[in-house]
Coordinates of C-alpha atoms in Angstrom, one line a residue:
M171 CA 44.1 -1.0 -41.9
A172 CA 46.8 -2.5 -44.1
C173 CA 46.6 -0.5 -47.3
L174 CA 46.9 -3.0 -50.2
T175 CA 47.0 -2.3 -53.9
C176 CA 47.8 -4.6 -56.8
S177 CA 51.0 -4.6 -58.7
S178 CA 52.1 -6.5 -61.9
S179 CA 55.5 -4.8 -62.5
Q180 CA 57.8 -7.8 -62.2
A181 CA 55.3 -10.4 -61.1
Q182 CA 54.9 -12.1 -64.5
R183 CA 58.6 -12.8 -64.6
N184 CA 58.9 -13.9 -61.0
H185 CA 55.7 -15.7 -60.2
S186 CA 56.8 -19.1 -61.4
T187 CA 59.8 -19.2 -59.1
Q188 CA 58.6 -17.1 -56.2
L189 CA 55.4 -17.6 -54.2
R190 CA 54.5 -15.5 -51.2
I191 CA 51.7 -16.9 -49.0
V192 CA 49.9 -15.5 -46.0
L193 CA 48.0 -18.0 -43.8
I194 CA 44.9 -16.5 -42.2
G195 CA 41.9 -17.8 -40.3
G196 CA 40.2 -18.4 -37.0
R197 CA 41.2 -20.4 -34.0
E198 CA 39.5 -23.5 -32.7
S199 CA 38.4 -23.6 -29.0
N200 CA 40.7 -26.5 -28.3
G201 CA 43.7 -25.1 -30.2
G202 CA 43.9 -28.3 -32.2
L203 CA 46.5 -29.6 -34.7
K204 CA 44.4 -28.6 -37.7
G205 CA 45.4 -25.0 -37.9
K206 CA 47.5 -22.5 -39.8
S207 CA 50.9 -23.4 -38.3
S208 CA 50.5 -27.1 -39.2
A209 CA 49.5 -26.2 -42.7
G210 CA 52.5 -24.0 -43.1
N211 CA 54.8 -26.8 -42.0
I212 CA 53.2 -29.2 -44.5
I213 CA 53.6 -26.7 -47.3
L214 CA 57.2 -26.0 -46.6
G215 CA 58.0 -29.6 -45.8
Q216 CA 59.7 -28.9 -42.5
N217 CA 58.7 -28.1 -38.9
V218 CA 59.4 -24.4 -39.1
F219 CA 56.3 -23.1 -37.3
D220 CA 55.8 -24.0 -33.6
T221 CA 52.5 -25.9 -33.2
S222 CA 52.8 -26.5 -29.5
R223 CA 51.7 -22.9 -28.7
R224 CA 49.3 -20.3 -30.0
T225 CA 50.7 -18.0 -32.7
A226 CA 50.7 -14.6 -31.2
Q227 CA 53.1 -12.9 -33.6
S228 CA 53.2 -13.1 -37.3
E229 CA 56.2 -15.2 -38.4
V230 CA 57.7 -15.7 -41.8
R231 CA 59.6 -18.7 -43.1
Q232 CA 61.1 -19.6 -46.5
Q233 CA 62.0 -22.9 -48.2
E234 CA 62.5 -24.1 -51.7
V235 CA 59.5 -26.3 -52.7
F236 CA 59.3 -27.9 -56.1
S237 CA 61.9 -25.6 -57.5
R238 CA 60.0 -22.5 -56.3
Q239 CA 61.1 -20.1 -53.5
V240 CA 58.1 -20.3 -51.3
T241 CA 57.6 -17.7 -48.5
V242 CA 54.9 -18.5 -45.9
V243 CA 53.7 -16.0 -43.3
D244 CA 51.8 -17.5 -40.3
T245 CA 49.4 -15.1 -38.4
P246 CA 47.5 -15.0 -35.1
G247 CA 44.0 -16.5 -35.3
W248 CA 40.8 -14.9 -34.1
W249 CA 37.7 -16.6 -32.5
W250 CA 35.6 -17.6 -35.5
V251 CA 32.3 -16.2 -34.2
Y252 CA 33.6 -13.1 -32.3
P253 CA 33.4 -9.6 -33.8
R254 CA 36.7 -7.9 -34.5
E255 CA 36.3 -5.6 -31.5
D256 CA 36.7 -8.7 -29.3
T257 CA 40.1 -9.6 -30.9
P258 CA 43.0 -8.2 -28.8
K259 CA 44.6 -5.1 -30.4
L260 CA 48.0 -6.9 -30.3
D261 CA 46.5 -9.6 -32.6
Q262 CA 45.0 -7.1 -34.9
I263 CA 48.4 -5.3 -35.3
E264 CA 50.1 -8.6 -36.0
I265 CA 47.6 -9.6 -38.6
Q266 CA 48.0 -6.3 -40.3
N267 CA 51.7 -6.6 -40.2
S268 CA 51.7 -10.0 -41.9
V269 CA 51.6 -8.5 -45.4
H270 CA 54.7 -6.5 -44.6
L271 CA 56.8 -9.6 -43.9
C272 CA 56.7 -10.8 -47.5
P273 CA 57.7 -7.7 -49.6
P274 CA 56.6 -6.5 -52.1
G275 CA 53.4 -8.3 -51.0
P276 CA 51.6 -11.7 -50.9
H277 CA 50.5 -13.5 -54.0
V278 CA 47.8 -15.3 -52.1
F279 CA 45.9 -15.5 -48.8
L280 CA 45.1 -19.1 -47.7
L281 CA 42.0 -19.0 -45.5
V282 CA 42.5 -22.2 -43.3
I283 CA 39.3 -23.9 -42.3
P284 CA 39.3 -27.4 -40.6
V285 CA 37.0 -29.7 -42.4
G286 CA 34.9 -30.7 -39.4
L287 CA 34.5 -27.2 -38.0
Y288 CA 31.0 -26.0 -37.4
L289 CA 30.5 -22.5 -38.9
P290 CA 27.4 -20.6 -37.6
E291 CA 26.0 -17.5 -39.3
L292 CA 28.1 -15.2 -37.0
V293 CA 31.3 -16.4 -38.8
K294 CA 30.4 -14.3 -41.9
A295 CA 30.4 -11.0 -40.1
S296 CA 33.5 -11.9 -38.1
L297 CA 35.4 -12.9 -41.3
K298 CA 34.5 -9.8 -43.2
Q299 CA 35.5 -7.6 -40.3
H300 CA 38.9 -9.3 -39.8
L301 CA 39.7 -9.2 -43.5
E302 CA 39.0 -5.5 -43.5
L303 CA 42.4 -5.3 -41.7
F304 CA 43.8 -5.8 -45.2
N305 CA 41.5 -4.3 -47.9
A306 CA 38.2 -4.9 -49.7
D307 CA 39.9 -6.8 -52.6
V308 CA 41.4 -9.5 -50.4
F309 CA 38.8 -12.2 -51.4
S310 CA 40.1 -12.0 -55.0
H311 CA 43.5 -13.2 -53.8
T312 CA 42.2 -15.9 -51.4
I313 CA 42.0 -19.7 -51.6
V314 CA 40.1 -21.6 -49.0
L315 CA 42.4 -24.3 -47.6
F316 CA 40.5 -27.1 -45.9
T317 CA 42.6 -29.1 -43.5
A318 CA 42.2 -32.3 -41.5
I319 CA 44.3 -35.0 -39.8
D320 CA 42.5 -37.8 -41.7
P321 CA 42.0 -38.4 -45.4
C322 CA 39.0 -36.7 -47.0
S323 CA 37.7 -37.5 -50.4
D324 CA 36.3 -34.9 -52.8
E325 CA 32.9 -36.4 -52.3
E326 CA 33.1 -36.0 -48.5
L327 CA 34.3 -32.4 -48.9
E328 CA 31.5 -31.5 -51.3
S329 CA 29.0 -33.1 -48.9
R330 CA 30.4 -31.0 -46.1
I331 CA 30.0 -27.9 -48.2
R332 CA 26.5 -28.7 -49.3
T333 CA 25.4 -28.9 -45.6
S334 CA 27.0 -25.6 -44.6
P335 CA 25.4 -22.4 -46.0
V336 CA 28.3 -20.4 -44.4
L337 CA 30.9 -22.4 -46.2
Q338 CA 29.0 -21.9 -49.4
W339 CA 29.0 -18.2 -48.8
I340 CA 32.8 -18.1 -48.1
L341 CA 33.6 -20.1 -51.2
Q342 CA 31.4 -17.8 -53.3
Q343 CA 33.4 -14.8 -52.0
C344 CA 36.6 -16.6 -53.0
G345 CA 35.5 -17.5 -56.5
N346 CA 35.0 -21.2 -55.4
R347 CA 38.8 -21.6 -55.1
K348 CA 39.6 -24.4 -52.6
H349 CA 42.1 -27.1 -51.8
F350 CA 42.3 -29.9 -49.2
L351 CA 45.4 -30.6 -47.2
N352 CA 45.9 -33.7 -45.0
I353 CA 48.2 -32.2 -42.4
S354 CA 49.0 -35.5 -40.8
N355 CA 50.4 -37.0 -44.1
R356 CA 53.8 -35.5 -44.5
E357 CA 54.7 -38.0 -47.2
D358 CA 52.1 -36.9 -49.6
R359 CA 53.9 -34.0 -51.3
D360 CA 51.6 -34.3 -54.3
Q361 CA 48.9 -32.5 -52.4
V362 CA 51.3 -29.6 -51.8
K363 CA 52.4 -29.5 -55.5
K364 CA 48.7 -29.3 -56.5
L365 CA 48.2 -26.4 -54.1
L366 CA 51.1 -24.5 -55.5
E367 CA 49.7 -25.1 -59.0
K368 CA 46.3 -23.6 -57.9
I369 CA 48.1 -20.6 -56.5
E370 CA 49.9 -20.1 -59.8
T371 CA 46.6 -20.3 -61.6
L372 CA 45.2 -17.7 -59.3
I373 CA 48.2 -15.4 -60.0
T374 CA 47.7 -15.8 -63.7
N375 CA 44.0 -15.1 -63.5
N376 CA 44.8 -11.9 -61.5
G377 CA 47.0 -10.6 -64.3
F378 CA 50.2 -11.7 -62.6
R379 CA 49.5 -9.2 -59.9
H380 CA 50.4 -9.6 -56.2
C381 CA 49.1 -7.5 -53.4
S382 CA 51.6 -4.8 -52.7
V383 CA 51.7 -2.9 -49.4
D384 CA 51.9 0.7 -48.4
R385 CA 55.4 1.1 -46.8
R386 CA 54.2 4.1 -44.8
Q387 CA 51.6 1.9 -43.2
G388 CA 54.2 -0.7 -42.3
E389 CA 56.4 2.0 -40.7
T390 CA 53.4 3.2 -38.7
L391 CA 52.8 -0.3 -37.4
R392 CA 56.4 -0.7 -36.4
K393 CA 56.4 2.6 -34.5
E394 CA 53.1 1.6 -32.8
M395 CA 54.8 -1.6 -31.6
R396 CA 58.0 0.1 -30.5
D397 CA 55.9 2.6 -28.4
L398 CA 53.8 -0.2 -27.0
T399 CA 56.9 -2.2 -26.0
E400 CA 58.4 0.8 -24.3
R401 CA 55.3 1.4 -22.2
A402 CA 55.1 -2.3 -21.4
S403 CA 58.7 -2.2 -20.2
K404 CA 58.0 0.8 -17.9
R405 CA 55.0 -0.9 -16.4
F406 CA 57.0 -4.1 -15.8
D407 CA 59.7 -2.1 -14.0
Q408 CA 57.1 -0.4 -11.9
V409 CA 55.5 -3.7 -10.9
Q410 CA 58.8 -5.3 -10.1
K411 CA 59.8 -2.4 -7.8
Q412 CA 56.3 -2.5 -6.2
R413 CA 56.7 -6.3 -5.5
K414 CA 60.2 -5.9 -4.2
N415 CA 59.1 -3.3 -1.7
L416 CA 56.2 -5.5 -0.6
K417 CA 58.6 -8.4 -0.1
L418 CA 60.9 -6.2 2.0
Q419 CA 57.9 -5.2 4.2
I420 CA 57.0 -8.8 4.8
Q421 CA 60.6 -9.7 5.6
G422 CA 60.8 -6.7 7.9
G423 CA 58.9 -8.4 10.6
R424 CA 55.2 -8.1 9.7
T425 CA 53.5 -11.4 10.7
Q426 CA 51.8 -13.2 7.8
S427 CA 48.2 -14.1 8.4
Q428 CA 47.9 -17.7 9.2
H429 CA 44.5 -17.8 7.6
L430 CA 44.1 -16.3 4.1
R431 CA 40.6 -15.7 2.7
L432 CA 40.1 -15.1 -1.0
V433 CA 37.1 -14.5 -3.3
L434 CA 37.1 -15.2 -7.0
I435 CA 34.9 -13.0 -9.2
G436 CA 34.7 -12.3 -12.9
A437 CA 32.8 -13.0 -16.1
E438 CA 31.7 -16.5 -17.2
L439 CA 34.1 -18.8 -19.0
E440 CA 37.2 -17.0 -17.8
G441 CA 38.4 -19.9 -15.7
K442 CA 37.5 -18.8 -12.1
S443 CA 36.8 -22.3 -10.9
S444 CA 39.9 -23.7 -12.5
A445 CA 42.0 -21.0 -11.0
G446 CA 40.4 -21.8 -7.6
N447 CA 41.5 -25.4 -8.0
T448 CA 45.0 -24.4 -8.9
I449 CA 45.2 -22.2 -5.8
M450 CA 43.8 -24.9 -3.5
G451 CA 46.0 -27.6 -5.1
R452 CA 43.1 -29.9 -5.6
P453 CA 39.7 -30.2 -7.4
A454 CA 37.7 -28.1 -4.9
F455 CA 35.3 -26.6 -7.5
C456 CA 33.5 -28.4 -10.3
V457 CA 35.0 -27.8 -13.7
N458 CA 33.9 -29.5 -16.9
N459 CA 33.7 -28.8 -20.6
S460 CA 29.9 -29.3 -21.0
G461 CA 29.2 -25.6 -20.8
S462 CA 27.8 -25.7 -17.3
R463 CA 28.5 -22.8 -15.0
T464 CA 28.8 -21.9 -11.4
T465 CA 25.3 -21.0 -10.3
H466 CA 25.9 -20.2 -6.6
S467 CA 28.8 -19.0 -4.5
E468 CA 30.8 -22.0 -3.1
I469 CA 33.4 -22.1 -0.3
S470 CA 36.3 -24.5 0.1
H471 CA 39.0 -24.8 2.7
S472 CA 42.5 -26.2 2.5
V473 CA 46.0 -25.9 4.0
V474 CA 48.6 -24.6 1.5
E475 CA 52.2 -24.0 2.3
G476 CA 51.4 -24.5 6.0
R477 CA 48.7 -21.8 5.9
R478 CA 44.9 -22.2 6.2
L479 CA 43.3 -21.1 3.0
T480 CA 39.6 -20.3 2.3
V481 CA 38.6 -19.7 -1.3
V482 CA 35.1 -18.6 -2.4
D483 CA 34.0 -19.2 -6.1
S484 CA 31.1 -17.1 -7.4
P485 CA 28.8 -17.1 -10.4
G486 CA 30.1 -15.2 -13.4
W487 CA 28.3 -12.7 -15.6
F488 CA 28.1 -12.7 -19.4
Y489 CA 31.1 -10.7 -20.5
I490 CA 29.1 -7.9 -22.3
N491 CA 26.1 -7.9 -20.1
T492 CA 25.0 -4.8 -18.1
L493 CA 24.3 -5.3 -14.5
Q494 CA 20.6 -5.0 -15.3
E495 CA 20.8 -7.9 -17.7
T496 CA 22.4 -10.2 -15.1
S497 CA 19.7 -12.3 -13.2
E498 CA 18.7 -11.2 -9.7
M499 CA 19.8 -14.6 -8.4
D500 CA 23.3 -14.2 -9.8
K501 CA 23.6 -10.7 -8.5
L502 CA 22.6 -11.9 -5.0
E503 CA 25.1 -14.8 -5.2
I504 CA 27.9 -12.5 -6.3
E505 CA 27.1 -10.0 -3.5
S506 CA 27.0 -12.7 -0.9
S507 CA 30.3 -14.2 -1.9
V508 CA 32.3 -11.8 0.4
N509 CA 30.0 -12.8 3.3
L510 CA 30.9 -16.5 3.1
C511 CA 34.4 -15.9 4.6
P512 CA 33.8 -13.8 7.7
P513 CA 34.9 -11.3 8.8
G514 CA 35.7 -10.7 5.1
P515 CA 38.2 -11.6 2.4
H516 CA 41.8 -10.5 2.5
A517 CA 41.8 -10.3 -1.3
V518 CA 39.4 -10.4 -4.2
L519 CA 40.8 -11.9 -7.3
L520 CA 39.2 -10.4 -10.4
V521 CA 39.6 -13.1 -13.0
V522 CA 40.2 -11.7 -16.6
G523 CA 40.9 -13.9 -19.6
L524 CA 43.6 -12.8 -22.1
E525 CA 41.8 -14.3 -25.1
T526 CA 39.6 -11.3 -25.8
A527 CA 39.9 -7.6 -25.8
T528 CA 38.4 -5.6 -22.9
H529 CA 36.6 -3.1 -25.1
A530 CA 34.2 -0.4 -23.8
T531 CA 31.3 -2.8 -23.4
C532 CA 33.3 -5.3 -21.5
L533 CA 34.8 -2.6 -19.3
R534 CA 31.4 -1.2 -18.5
S535 CA 30.2 -4.8 -17.6
V536 CA 33.2 -5.2 -15.1
Q537 CA 32.6 -1.7 -13.6
E538 CA 28.8 -2.3 -13.1
H539 CA 29.2 -5.7 -11.6
M540 CA 32.0 -4.5 -9.2
S541 CA 29.5 -1.9 -8.1
L542 CA 27.6 -4.7 -6.3
F543 CA 30.3 -4.2 -3.6
R544 CA 31.5 -1.1 -1.9
E545 CA 34.0 1.1 -3.7
E546 CA 36.7 0.2 -1.2
I547 CA 36.7 -3.3 -2.6
W548 CA 39.1 -2.1 -5.3
K549 CA 41.7 -1.6 -2.6
H550 CA 41.6 -5.3 -1.9
T551 CA 41.4 -6.5 -5.5
L552 CA 44.1 -7.9 -7.8
V553 CA 43.7 -9.0 -11.4
L554 CA 44.2 -12.7 -12.0
F555 CA 44.9 -13.2 -15.8
T556 CA 43.9 -16.6 -17.2
M557 CA 44.1 -18.1 -20.7
S558 CA 47.8 -17.3 -20.7
D559 CA 48.5 -19.4 -23.7
W560 CA 46.9 -16.6 -25.7
L561 CA 50.0 -14.5 -25.0
G562 CA 52.3 -16.7 -27.0
T563 CA 55.6 -14.8 -27.2
K564 CA 54.1 -11.6 -26.0
T565 CA 54.3 -10.3 -22.4
V566 CA 51.2 -9.6 -20.3
E567 CA 52.5 -6.0 -20.0
E568 CA 52.4 -5.7 -23.8
H569 CA 48.8 -7.0 -23.7
I570 CA 47.8 -4.5 -21.1
E571 CA 49.4 -1.6 -22.9
S572 CA 47.5 -2.5 -26.1
D573 CA 44.1 -2.5 -24.4
E574 CA 42.7 0.7 -22.8
G575 CA 40.0 -1.3 -20.9
L576 CA 42.7 -3.5 -19.3
Q577 CA 44.8 -0.5 -18.4
W578 CA 41.8 1.0 -16.6
I579 CA 41.3 -2.2 -14.6
V580 CA 44.9 -2.7 -13.8
N581 CA 45.4 0.9 -12.8
K582 CA 42.3 0.8 -10.6
C583 CA 43.9 -2.2 -8.8
E584 CA 47.2 -0.2 -8.5
N585 CA 49.2 -2.5 -10.7
R586 CA 48.3 -5.6 -8.7
Y587 CA 48.1 -8.5 -11.2
V588 CA 49.4 -12.0 -11.7
V589 CA 49.2 -14.4 -14.6
R590 CA 48.0 -17.9 -14.1
I591 CA 50.2 -20.3 -16.0
R592 CA 48.3 -23.4 -17.1

């Protein structure tokens, strides 16, 4: 955890001219424009944070704003309702590292919450767990920053708060400190000025103290990232060599199969059907946003690059379910998927989303559901990574090396993996 203490040494003299802000919060399912990066751009008055992609690495930017030197650190978001163990380790490291990017430490954390976001009870535990990446006192340095792309009156905001017990709880933890930011109105600088004034009031109330960080902890994080990057580079080199040798074998005279049979398997909501459509080059499998799922194995045929292609989509399992918890019908459908393309599939694509960590429970779920087939299926399996936007500026190899569960799966597949680019 980031070890934070409070310091008032020089803060009283500097707080009026220097403000150090860390943006934190969850991520909406649709990405959206109403997040932390957009808020950072509004505060600094310039497009300094990239809003076209997910923030996968903590980034720091500085600008002079209303005669103050304002430093803003943007951080990766987590899924609002997921426990911290579901947040990829890379993201946890980057969130921890954020406080080391604005030495000697941040004056304030802005917890960014879109006004229209529904917050179920699970959000409370998730928020507490993710803020533990810093320290127990982080709430006393936090202001809730409500954002929207449309105007929102004080009455509308208060009405929203009254109807949300979770919002009431969050505000209570933060001393009822809040501010609204219309992130589509760049011309309204008064809303930014008022926010900075609220931050200065918070600093004064905290005895002119900022959160200072343990330098040793920062050094530990940097070493962890260096080691991880080195391991990722080695894996990348191994995979490239493996793929080069395979290409030489193909060019060496081995006849390619004129009919390729593939089976898609994996947990629910990982994008199996969408991946199947990408492979087929057409909407062969039903995909929608209504939460419906594949309930039975489906087969589709096409001709791609002059080759006959058969793809079988199969029902997914809930990502943390044991095999026993999966319905008998789903198990039968998953088992039968390999029988829909006789004499059998050339390859099984194990679809894994990059948006969550493959912790011990997830790994057990994969292992148990793969046991529906014979052990030799692993020799024909490659990992198809989806949700690639979650990588941001990181590589898939860095993601793998930060996740022991993923390492087990990829190693079991003998380093056979590919990333689906949306």
